[in-house]
JSON list of C-alpha atoms in Angstrom, two decimals:
[
{"chain": "U", "resi": 1, "resn": "MET", "atom": "CA", "xyz": [38.58, 11.18, -112.10]},
{"chain": "U", "resi": 2, "resn": "LEU", "atom": "CA", "xyz": [38.21, 9.05, -109.00]},
{"chain": "U", "resi": 3, "resn": "ALA", "atom": "CA", "xyz": [41.26, 6.98, -110.00]},
{"chain": "U", "resi": 4, "resn": "ALA", "atom": "CA", "xyz": [43.34, 10.15, -110.33]},
{"chain": "U", "resi": 5, "resn": "ALA", "atom": "CA", "xyz": [42.19, 11.34, -106.91]},
{"chain": "U", "resi": 6, "resn": "ALA", "atom": "CA", "xyz": [42.96, 7.98, -105.36]},
{"chain": "U", "resi": 7, "resn": "ALA", "atom": "CA", "xyz": [46.40, 7.94, -106.92]},
{"chain": "U", "resi": 8, "resn": "LEU", "atom": "CA", "xyz": [47.16, 11.42, -105.59]},
{"chain": "U", "resi": 9, "resn": "ALA", "atom": "CA", "xyz": [46.05, 10.31, -102.12]},
{"chain": "U", "resi": 10, "resn": "CYS", "atom": "CA", "xyz": [48.37, 7.30, -102.25]},
{"chain": "U", "resi": 11, "resn": "ALA", "atom": "CA", "xyz": [51.29, 9.46, -103.43]},
{"chain": "U", "resi": 12, "resn": "SER", "atom": "CA", "xyz": [50.91, 12.03, -100.64]},
{"chain": "U", "resi": 13, "resn": "PRO", "atom": "CA", "xyz": [53.98, 10.89, -98.60]},
{"chain": "U", "resi": 14, "resn": "ALA", "atom": "CA", "xyz": [56.23, 11.75, -101.58]},
{"chain": "U", "resi": 15, "resn": "GLY", "atom": "CA", "xyz": [54.29, 14.97, -102.33]},
{"chain": "U", "resi": 16, "resn": "ALA", "atom": "CA", "xyz": [56.75, 17.13, -100.35]},
{"chain": "U", "resi": 17, "resn": "HIS", "atom": "CA", "xyz": [59.52, 16.01, -102.67]},
{"chain": "U", "resi": 18, "resn": "GLY", "atom": "CA", "xyz": [57.73, 15.96, -105.99]},
{"chain": "U", "resi": 19, "resn": "THR", "atom": "CA", "xyz": [54.39, 15.54, -107.65]},
{"chain": "U", "resi": 20, "resn": "LEU", "atom": "CA", "xyz": [53.68, 13.64, -110.87]},
{"chain": "U", "resi": 21, "resn": "ALA", "atom": "CA", "xyz": [50.83, 14.99, -112.99]},
{"chain": "U", "resi": 22, "resn": "PRO", "atom": "CA", "xyz": [48.79, 13.31, -114.14]},
{"chain": "U", "resi": 23, "resn": "ALA", "atom": "CA", "xyz": [48.99, 10.65, -111.43]},
{"chain": "U", "resi": 24, "resn": "ALA", "atom": "CA", "xyz": [46.89, 8.21, -113.52]},
{"chain": "U", "resi": 25, "resn": "ALA", "atom": "CA", "xyz": [47.19, 7.08, -117.15]},
{"chain": "U", "resi": 26, "resn": "VAL", "atom": "CA", "xyz": [45.80, 4.45, -119.54]},
{"chain": "U", "resi": 27, "resn": "ALA", "atom": "CA", "xyz": [47.84, 1.30, -120.10]},
{"chain": "U", "resi": 28, "resn": "GLY", "atom": "CA", "xyz": [49.87, 1.24, -123.30]},
{"chain": "U", "resi": 29, "resn": "THR", "atom": "CA", "xyz": [49.40, 4.90, -124.19]},
{"chain": "U", "resi": 30, "resn": "THR", "atom": "CA", "xyz": [52.00, 7.64, -124.52]},
{"chain": "U", "resi": 31, "resn": "GLU", "atom": "CA", "xyz": [51.37, 10.38, -121.98]},
{"chain": "U", "resi": 32, "resn": "ARG", "atom": "CA", "xyz": [52.93, 13.81, -121.32]},
{"chain": "U", "resi": 33, "resn": "PHE", "atom": "CA", "xyz": [53.79, 14.17, -117.63]},
{"chain": "U", "resi": 34, "resn": "GLU", "atom": "CA", "xyz": [54.86, 17.11, -115.53]},
{"chain": "U", "resi": 35, "resn": "LEU", "atom": "CA", "xyz": [57.07, 16.62, -112.51]},
{"chain": "U", "resi": 36, "resn": "ILE", "atom": "CA", "xyz": [56.69, 19.46, -110.04]},
{"chain": "U", "resi": 37, "resn": "VAL", "atom": "CA", "xyz": [59.67, 19.62, -107.68]},
{"chain": "U", "resi": 38, "resn": "PRO", "atom": "CA", "xyz": [59.61, 21.97, -104.67]},
{"chain": "U", "resi": 39, "resn": "ASN", "atom": "CA", "xyz": [62.75, 22.76, -102.69]},
{"chain": "U", "resi": 40, "resn": "ASP", "atom": "CA", "xyz": [61.72, 22.57, -99.05]},
{"chain": "U", "resi": 41, "resn": "ARG", "atom": "CA", "xyz": [65.21, 22.82, -97.72]},
{"chain": "U", "resi": 42, "resn": "GLN", "atom": "CA", "xyz": [66.38, 26.21, -96.45]},
{"chain": "U", "resi": 43, "resn": "ASP", "atom": "CA", "xyz": [70.08, 25.39, -96.47]},
{"chain": "U", "resi": 44, "resn": "ALA", "atom": "CA", "xyz": [70.70, 24.12, -100.06]},
{"chain": "U", "resi": 45, "resn": "ASP", "atom": "CA", "xyz": [69.60, 24.50, -103.70]},
{"chain": "U", "resi": 46, "resn": "ILE", "atom": "CA", "xyz": [68.55, 21.59, -105.93]},
{"chain": "U", "resi": 47, "resn": "VAL", "atom": "CA", "xyz": [71.02, 21.33, -108.83]},
{"chain": "U", "resi": 48, "resn": "ALA", "atom": "CA", "xyz": [69.94, 18.04, -110.43]},
{"chain": "U", "resi": 49, "resn": "ILE", "atom": "CA", "xyz": [66.82, 15.91, -110.72]},
{"chain": "U", "resi": 50, "resn": "SER", "atom": "CA", "xyz": [66.87, 12.29, -111.80]},
{"chain": "U", "resi": 51, "resn": "LEU", "atom": "CA", "xyz": [63.75, 10.32, -112.52]},
{"chain": "U", "resi": 52, "resn": "GLY", "atom": "CA", "xyz": [63.90, 6.55, -112.88]},
{"chain": "U", "resi": 53, "resn": "LEU", "atom": "CA", "xyz": [61.01, 4.92, -114.80]},
{"chain": "U", "resi": 54, "resn": "PRO", "atom": "CA", "xyz": [59.87, 1.37, -113.85]},
{"chain": "U", "resi": 55, "resn": "ALA", "atom": "CA", "xyz": [60.12, -1.68, -116.07]},
{"chain": "U", "resi": 56, "resn": "GLY", "atom": "CA", "xyz": [57.53, -1.56, -118.84]},
{"chain": "U", "resi": 57, "resn": "MET", "atom": "CA", "xyz": [57.52, 2.28, -118.96]},
{"chain": "U", "resi": 58, "resn": "ARG", "atom": "CA", "xyz": [59.57, 3.84, -121.78]},
{"chain": "U", "resi": 59, "resn": "LEU", "atom": "CA", "xyz": [60.87, 7.41, -121.96]},
{"chain": "U", "resi": 60, "resn": "GLU", "atom": "CA", "xyz": [60.00, 9.10, -125.26]},
{"chain": "U", "resi": 61, "resn": "THR", "atom": "CA", "xyz": [61.07, 12.75, -124.77]},
{"chain": "U", "resi": 62, "resn": "ALA", "atom": "CA", "xyz": [62.13, 15.10, -122.00]},
{"chain": "U", "resi": 63, "resn": "GLU", "atom": "CA", "xyz": [62.14, 18.88, -121.97]},
{"chain": "U", "resi": 64, "resn": "ALA", "atom": "CA", "xyz": [64.45, 21.36, -120.25]},
{"chain": "U", "resi": 65, "resn": "ARG", "atom": "CA", "xyz": [63.85, 25.02, -119.72]},
{"chain": "U", "resi": 66, "resn": "GLN", "atom": "CA", "xyz": [66.89, 26.55, -121.43]},
{"chain": "U", "resi": 67, "resn": "PRO", "atom": "CA", "xyz": [69.38, 27.93, -120.58]},
{"chain": "U", "resi": 68, "resn": "GLU", "atom": "CA", "xyz": [68.91, 27.03, -116.88]},
{"chain": "U", "resi": 69, "resn": "TRP", "atom": "CA", "xyz": [68.60, 23.27, -117.29]},
{"chain": "U", "resi": 70, "resn": "THR", "atom": "CA", "xyz": [70.12, 20.60, -119.50]},
{"chain": "U", "resi": 71, "resn": "VAL", "atom": "CA", "xyz": [68.47, 17.22, -119.94]},
{"chain": "U", "resi": 72, "resn": "SER", "atom": "CA", "xyz": [69.99, 13.81, -120.67]},
{"chain": "U", "resi": 73, "resn": "SER", "atom": "CA", "xyz": [68.70, 10.23, -120.54]},
{"chain": "U", "resi": 74, "resn": "SER", "atom": "CA", "xyz": [70.24, 6.83, -120.18]},
{"chain": "U", "resi": 75, "resn": "GLY", "atom": "CA", "xyz": [68.01, 3.76, -120.35]},
{"chain": "U", "resi": 76, "resn": "ASN", "atom": "CA", "xyz": [64.95, 4.42, -118.28]},
{"chain": "U", "resi": 77, "resn": "THR", "atom": "CA", "xyz": [66.41, 7.35, -116.33]},
{"chain": "U", "resi": 78, "resn": "VAL", "atom": "CA", "xyz": [66.10, 11.02, -117.29]},
{"chain": "U", "resi": 79, "resn": "THR", "atom": "CA", "xyz": [68.27, 13.66, -115.59]},
{"chain": "U", "resi": 80, "resn": "TRP", "atom": "CA", "xyz": [67.90, 17.41, -115.52]},
{"chain": "U", "resi": 81, "resn": "GLU", "atom": "CA", "xyz": [70.96, 19.36, -114.37]},
{"chain": "U", "resi": 82, "resn": "GLY", "atom": "CA", "xyz": [71.62, 23.05, -113.81]},
{"chain": "U", "resi": 83, "resn": "GLY", "atom": "CA", "xyz": [68.98, 25.27, -112.42]},
{"chain": "U", "resi": 84, "resn": "PRO", "atom": "CA", "xyz": [68.95, 25.65, -109.53]},
{"chain": "U", "resi": 85, "resn": "VAL", "atom": "CA", "xyz": [65.68, 25.12, -107.78]},
{"chain": "U", "resi": 86, "resn": "ALA", "atom": "CA", "xyz": [66.26, 27.80, -105.18]},
{"chain": "U", "resi": 87, "resn": "ARG", "atom": "CA", "xyz": [65.33, 27.45, -101.53]},
{"chain": "U", "resi": 88, "resn": "GLY", "atom": "CA", "xyz": [61.59, 27.85, -101.02]},
{"chain": "U", "resi": 89, "resn": "SER", "atom": "CA", "xyz": [60.77, 27.72, -104.76]},
{"chain": "U", "resi": 90, "resn": "SER", "atom": "CA", "xyz": [59.70, 24.99, -107.16]},
{"chain": "U", "resi": 91, "resn": "GLU", "atom": "CA", "xyz": [60.33, 23.98, -110.77]},
{"chain": "U", "resi": 92, "resn": "THR", "atom": "CA", "xyz": [58.35, 21.97, -113.30]},
{"chain": "U", "resi": 93, "resn": "PHE", "atom": "CA", "xyz": [60.03, 19.38, -115.51]},
{"chain": "U", "resi": 94, "resn": "ALA", "atom": "CA", "xyz": [58.16, 17.81, -118.46]},
{"chain": "U", "resi": 95, "resn": "PHE", "atom": "CA", "xyz": [58.60, 14.45, -120.22]},
{"chain": "U", "resi": 96, "resn": "SER", "atom": "CA", "xyz": [56.61, 12.01, -122.36]},
{"chain": "U", "resi": 97, "resn": "ALA", "atom": "CA", "xyz": [56.64, 8.29, -121.74]},
{"chain": "U", "resi": 98, "resn": "THR", "atom": "CA", "xyz": [54.82, 5.18, -122.89]},
{"chain": "U", "resi": 99, "resn": "VAL", "atom": "CA", "xyz": [52.85, 3.79, -119.98]},
{"chain": "U", "resi": 100, "resn": "PRO", "atom": "CA", "xyz": [53.19, 0.05, -119.10]},
{"chain": "U", "resi": 101, "resn": "ALA", "atom": "CA", "xyz": [50.75, -2.21, -120.93]},
{"chain": "U", "resi": 102, "resn": "ARG", "atom": "CA", "xyz": [49.36, -3.78, -117.75]},
{"chain": "U", "resi": 103, "resn": "PRO", "atom": "CA", "xyz": [46.99, -1.98, -115.41]},
{"chain": "U", "resi": 104, "resn": "GLY", "atom": "CA", "xyz": [48.03, -1.51, -111.81]},
{"chain": "U", "resi": 105, "resn": "LYS", "atom": "CA", "xyz": [50.26, 0.74, -109.74]},
{"chain": "U", "resi": 106, "resn": "VAL", "atom": "CA", "xyz": [53.82, 1.49, -110.79]},
{"chain": "U", "resi": 107, "resn": "GLU", "atom": "CA", "xyz": [56.45, 3.41, -108.93]},
{"chain": "U", "resi": 108, "resn": "LEU", "atom": "CA", "xyz": [58.85, 5.98, -110.45]},
{"chain": "U", "resi": 109, "resn": "THR", "atom": "CA", "xyz": [61.95, 7.00, -108.44]},
{"chain": "U", "resi": 110, "resn": "LEU", "atom": "CA", "xyz": [62.76, 10.67, -108.01]},
{"chain": "U", "resi": 111, "resn": "VAL", "atom": "CA", "xyz": [66.21, 11.74, -106.77]},
{"chain": "U", "resi": 112, "resn": "GLU", "atom": "CA", "xyz": [66.82, 15.38, -105.95]},
{"chain": "U", "resi": 113, "resn": "ARG", "atom": "CA", "xyz": [70.53, 16.31, -105.74]},
{"chain": "U", "resi": 114, "resn": "TYR", "atom": "CA", "xyz": [71.43, 19.40, -103.74]},
{"chain": "U", "resi": 115, "resn": "ASP", "atom": "CA", "xyz": [74.46, 21.65, -104.06]},
{"chain": "U", "resi": 116, "resn": "ASP", "atom": "CA", "xyz": [75.83, 20.11, -100.85]},
{"chain": "U", "resi": 117, "resn": "GLY", "atom": "CA", "xyz": [75.93, 16.71, -102.60]},
{"chain": "U", "resi": 118, "resn": "VAL", "atom": "CA", "xyz": [72.98, 15.15, -100.75]},
{"chain": "U", "resi": 119, "resn": "GLY", "atom": "CA", "xyz": [70.56, 13.12, -102.85]},
{"chain": "U", "resi": 120, "resn": "THR", "atom": "CA", "xyz": [67.81, 10.84, -101.57]},
{"chain": "U", "resi": 121, "resn": "PRO", "atom": "CA", "xyz": [65.41, 8.67, -103.63]},
{"chain": "U", "resi": 122, "resn": "PHE", "atom": "CA", "xyz": [61.68, 9.25, -103.22]},
{"chain": "U", "resi": 123, "resn": "PRO", "atom": "CA", "xyz": [58.87, 7.11, -104.75]},
{"chain": "U", "resi": 124, "resn": "LEU", "atom": "CA", "xyz": [56.22, 8.64, -107.02]},
{"chain": "U", "resi": 125, "resn": "ALA", "atom": "CA", "xyz": [53.13, 6.52, -107.67]},
{"chain": "U", "resi": 126, "resn": "LEU", "atom": "CA", "xyz": [51.41, 6.23, -111.07]},
{"chain": "U", "resi": 127, "resn": "SER", "atom": "CA", "xyz": [48.08, 4.43, -111.38]},
{"chain": "U", "resi": 128, "resn": "VAL", "atom": "CA", "xyz": [47.69, 2.62, -114.70]},
{"chain": "U", "resi": 129, "resn": "SER", "atom": "CA", "xyz": [44.15, 1.80, -115.79]},
{"chain": "U", "resi": 130, "resn": "GLY", "atom": "CA", "xyz": [42.96, -0.68, -118.43]},
{"chain": "U", "resi": 131, "resn": "GLY", "atom": "CA", "xyz": [41.24, 1.89, -120.69]},
{"chain": "U", "resi": 132, "resn": "SER", "atom": "CA", "xyz": [38.08, 1.47, -122.74]},
{"chain": "U", "resi": 133, "resn": "GLY", "atom": "CA", "xyz": [37.64, -1.48, -125.03]},
{"chain": "U", "resi": 134, "resn": "GLY", "atom": "CA", "xyz": [40.85, -3.13, -124.04]},
{"chain": "U", "resi": 135, "resn": "GLY", "atom": "CA", "xyz": [42.72, -4.61, -121.17]},
{"chain": "U", "resi": 136, "resn": "SER", "atom": "CA", "xyz": [40.98, -6.74, -118.58]},
{"chain": "U", "resi": 137, "resn": "SER", "atom": "CA", "xyz": [37.51, -5.20, -119.09]},
{"chain": "U", "resi": 138, "resn": "GLY", "atom": "CA", "xyz": [37.55, -6.34, -122.76]},
{"chain": "U", "resi": 139, "resn": "THR", "atom": "CA", "xyz": [38.48, -9.90, -121.66]},
{"chain": "U", "resi": 140, "resn": "VAL", "atom": "CA", "xyz": [35.62, -9.98, -119.08]},
{"chain": "U", "resi": 141, "resn": "ALA", "atom": "CA", "xyz": [33.16, -8.84, -121.78]},
{"chain": "U", "resi": 142, "resn": "ALA", "atom": "CA", "xyz": [34.38, -11.58, -124.18]},
{"chain": "U", "resi": 143, "resn": "ILE", "atom": "CA", "xyz": [33.97, -14.25, -121.46]},
{"chain": "U", "resi": 144, "resn": "ALA", "atom": "CA", "xyz": [30.52, -13.01, -120.59]},
{"chain": "U", "resi": 145, "resn": "LEU", "atom": "CA", "xyz": [29.47, -13.15, -124.23]},
{"chain": "U", "resi": 146, "resn": "ALA", "atom": "CA", "xyz": [30.82, -16.70, -124.61]},
{"chain": "U", "resi": 147, "resn": "VAL", "atom": "CA", "xyz": [28.92, -17.83, -121.45]},
{"chain": "U", "resi": 148, "resn": "ALA", "atom": "CA", "xyz": [25.71, -16.21, -122.73]},
{"chain": "U", "resi": 149, "resn": "LEU", "atom": "CA", "xyz": [26.03, -17.89, -126.14]},
{"chain": "U", "resi": 150, "resn": "ALA", "atom": "CA", "xyz": [26.69, -21.28, -124.45]},
{"chain": "U", "resi": 151, "resn": "ALA", "atom": "CA", "xyz": [23.61, -20.85, -122.26]},
{"chain": "U", "resi": 152, "resn": "LEU", "atom": "CA", "xyz": [21.50, -19.98, -125.30]},
{"chain": "U", "resi": 153, "resn": "GLY", "atom": "CA", "xyz": [22.79, -23.09, -127.09]},
{"chain": "U", "resi": 154, "resn": "VAL", "atom": "CA", "xyz": [22.00, -25.37, -124.11]},
{"chain": "U", "resi": 155, "resn": "SER", "atom": "CA", "xyz": [18.49, -23.92, -123.71]},
{"chain": "U", "resi": 156, "resn": "THR", "atom": "CA", "xyz": [17.74, -24.27, -127.39]},
{"chain": "U", "resi": 157, "resn": "LEU", "atom": "CA", "xyz": [18.87, -27.91, -127.33]},
{"chain": "U", "resi": 158, "resn": "ALA", "atom": "CA", "xyz": [16.69, -28.56, -124.25]},
{"chain": "U", "resi": 159, "resn": "LEU", "atom": "CA", "xyz": [13.66, -27.03, -126.03]},
{"chain": "U", "resi": 160, "resn": "VAL", "atom": "CA", "xyz": [14.24, -29.22, -129.12]},
{"chain": "U", "resi": 161, "resn": "LEU", "atom": "CA", "xyz": [14.46, -32.34, -126.93]},
{"chain": "U", "resi": 162, "resn": "VAL", "atom": "CA", "xyz": [11.26, -31.47, -125.07]},
{"chain": "U", "resi": 163, "resn": "LEU", "atom": "CA", "xyz": [9.37, -30.84, -128.32]},
{"chain": "U", "resi": 164, "resn": "ARG", "atom": "CA", "xyz": [10.53, -34.17, -129.80]},
{"chain": "U", "resi": 165, "resn": "ARG", "atom": "CA", "xyz": [9.29, -36.19, -126.87]},
{"chain": "U", "resi": 166, "resn": "ARG", "atom": "CA", "xyz": [5.81, -34.63, -126.91]},
{"chain": "U", "resi": 167, "resn": "PRO", "atom": "CA", "xyz": [3.18, -36.78, -128.56]},
{"chain": "U", "resi": 168, "resn": "PRO", "atom": "CA", "xyz": [1.63, -35.33, -131.70]}
]
């Protein structure tokens, strides 16, 4: 919960152009996302949305509200066309993607294209966590167990040596 709140706080500069929900996901999982896109301009309608996924993130599916929008994809970019997202309103676009296998922050790129031809890229942050039982936390636990077993072995050897040197 805290990771999601932190990711939302970090994504706030791009919030006026789009919001990715959820803003946090577990590494290596397939997640359903919603992209909420408001049209803050008063002089143009949004007629296309393109979303570029970062390396390591793979698009699985994308949905379009028919008949207003059509959806297409090429590589790691999904594009919705049609609409429009009218002035002062917003639209939600859904897609599923496999999250990168490594924890950390990744950046998706949102481009809103208006009916006047203007389109500017905006970053959307996604916080990727390690998840339970895997990732870096699993590695730390394995190392801790190995160190504990080594310490037990050394202490047992020391006890045996002390007991051997004691006179009967």
